[in-house]
Amino acid sequence: GDIISLVVNDKYVLKNFTTKRKRKKIKYKLKKGENIIEITAENLGSTPPNTSRIEIVESKIKYPIITQLELNKTAIIKIVK
């Protein structure tokens, strides 16, 4: 029941998205240079904190990231390509 918003380079990719056990795949081409990924906790769900897992994949390399956020807090990930 956790709800998050996902913003990449100031553009919403997901807004008020309810996380689920089933994966949601999103393909997004990052620009050259610095890329900013923001994950914001829109609620705390039934069991705080708001927890989400994302996996950034480039070629065959996977980078798993887990966030545990309080309400309205944002995790920021910077990727330089």
Short mmCIF file of C-alpha atoms in Angstrom, two decimals:
data_model
loop_
_atom_site.label_atom_id
_atom_site.label_comp_id
_atom_site.label_asym_id
_atom_site.label_seq_id
_atom_site.Cartn_x
_atom_site.Cartn_y
_atom_site.Cartn_z
CA GLY A 1 0.00 0.00 0.00
CA ASP A 2 2.97 2.35 -0.20
CA ILE A 3 2.53 5.18 -2.70
CA ILE A 4 5.49 6.83 -4.44
CA SER A 5 6.20 9.33 -7.16
CA LEU A 6 9.19 8.87 -9.46
CA VAL A 7 10.73 11.84 -11.24
CA VAL A 8 13.63 11.63 -13.70
CA ASN A 9 15.30 14.87 -14.79
CA ASP A 10 12.33 16.97 -13.58
CA LYS A 11 9.74 14.85 -15.47
CA TYR A 12 7.22 12.58 -13.74
CA VAL A 13 7.62 8.95 -14.74
CA LEU A 14 5.19 7.75 -12.04
CA LYS A 15 2.87 9.94 -9.99
CA ASN A 16 1.07 8.62 -6.90
CA PHE A 17 1.91 5.03 -7.89
CA THR A 18 0.89 2.26 -5.47
CA THR A 19 3.73 -0.21 -5.11
CA LYS A 20 2.98 -3.90 -5.51
CA ARG A 21 4.83 -7.19 -5.22
CA LYS A 22 4.74 -7.53 -9.00
CA ARG A 23 7.48 -5.60 -10.78
CA LYS A 24 6.69 -2.61 -12.94
CA LYS A 25 9.18 -2.25 -15.76
CA ILE A 26 9.95 1.23 -17.03
CA LYS A 27 12.32 1.87 -19.90
CA TYR A 28 13.90 5.30 -19.78
CA LYS A 29 16.86 6.49 -21.78
CA LEU A 30 19.16 8.63 -19.68
CA LYS A 31 20.76 11.69 -21.22
CA LYS A 32 24.50 12.25 -21.47
CA GLY A 33 25.89 13.97 -18.42
CA GLU A 34 24.11 14.19 -15.06
CA ASN A 35 20.73 12.51 -14.53
CA ILE A 36 18.68 13.03 -11.36
CA ILE A 37 16.23 10.36 -10.18
CA GLU A 38 13.89 11.32 -7.32
CA ILE A 39 11.70 8.90 -5.35
CA THR A 40 9.17 10.58 -3.05
CA ALA A 41 7.05 8.89 -0.35
CA GLU A 42 3.46 10.04 -0.88
CA ASN A 43 2.18 8.01 2.09
CA LEU A 44 3.43 5.55 4.72
CA GLY A 45 1.20 2.61 3.77
CA SER A 46 0.05 0.20 6.45
CA THR A 47 3.56 -0.42 7.83
CA PRO A 48 5.86 2.63 7.97
CA PRO A 49 8.29 3.57 6.62
CA ASN A 50 7.46 3.80 2.90
CA THR A 51 9.69 1.17 1.27
CA SER A 52 10.37 0.77 -2.41
CA ARG A 53 12.93 -1.09 -4.46
CA ILE A 54 14.15 -0.01 -7.85
CA GLU A 55 16.68 -1.63 -10.08
CA ILE A 56 18.67 0.35 -12.60
CA VAL A 57 19.90 -1.81 -15.46
CA GLU A 58 22.60 -0.84 -17.92
CA SER A 59 23.66 -3.46 -20.43
CA LYS A 60 23.84 -6.59 -18.26
CA ILE A 61 24.75 -4.82 -15.02
CA LYS A 62 22.02 -4.38 -12.40
CA TYR A 63 22.11 -1.78 -9.63
CA PRO A 64 19.47 -2.53 -6.95
CA ILE A 65 18.39 0.40 -4.76
CA ILE A 66 16.09 0.21 -1.74
CA THR A 67 14.56 3.30 -0.18
CA GLN A 68 12.91 3.58 3.23
CA LEU A 69 11.35 7.02 3.47
CA GLU A 70 9.21 8.98 5.90
CA LEU A 71 6.15 10.82 4.60
CA ASN A 72 6.92 13.45 1.92
CA LYS A 73 10.67 12.69 2.05
CA THR A 74 12.62 12.19 -1.17
CA ALA A 75 15.59 10.00 -2.07
CA ILE A 76 17.77 11.51 -4.79
CA ILE A 77 19.98 9.40 -7.02
CA LYS A 78 22.50 11.06 -9.34
CA ILE A 79 23.82 9.16 -12.32
CA VAL A 80 26.51 10.59 -14.58
CA LYS A 81 26.58 8.98 -17.98
#
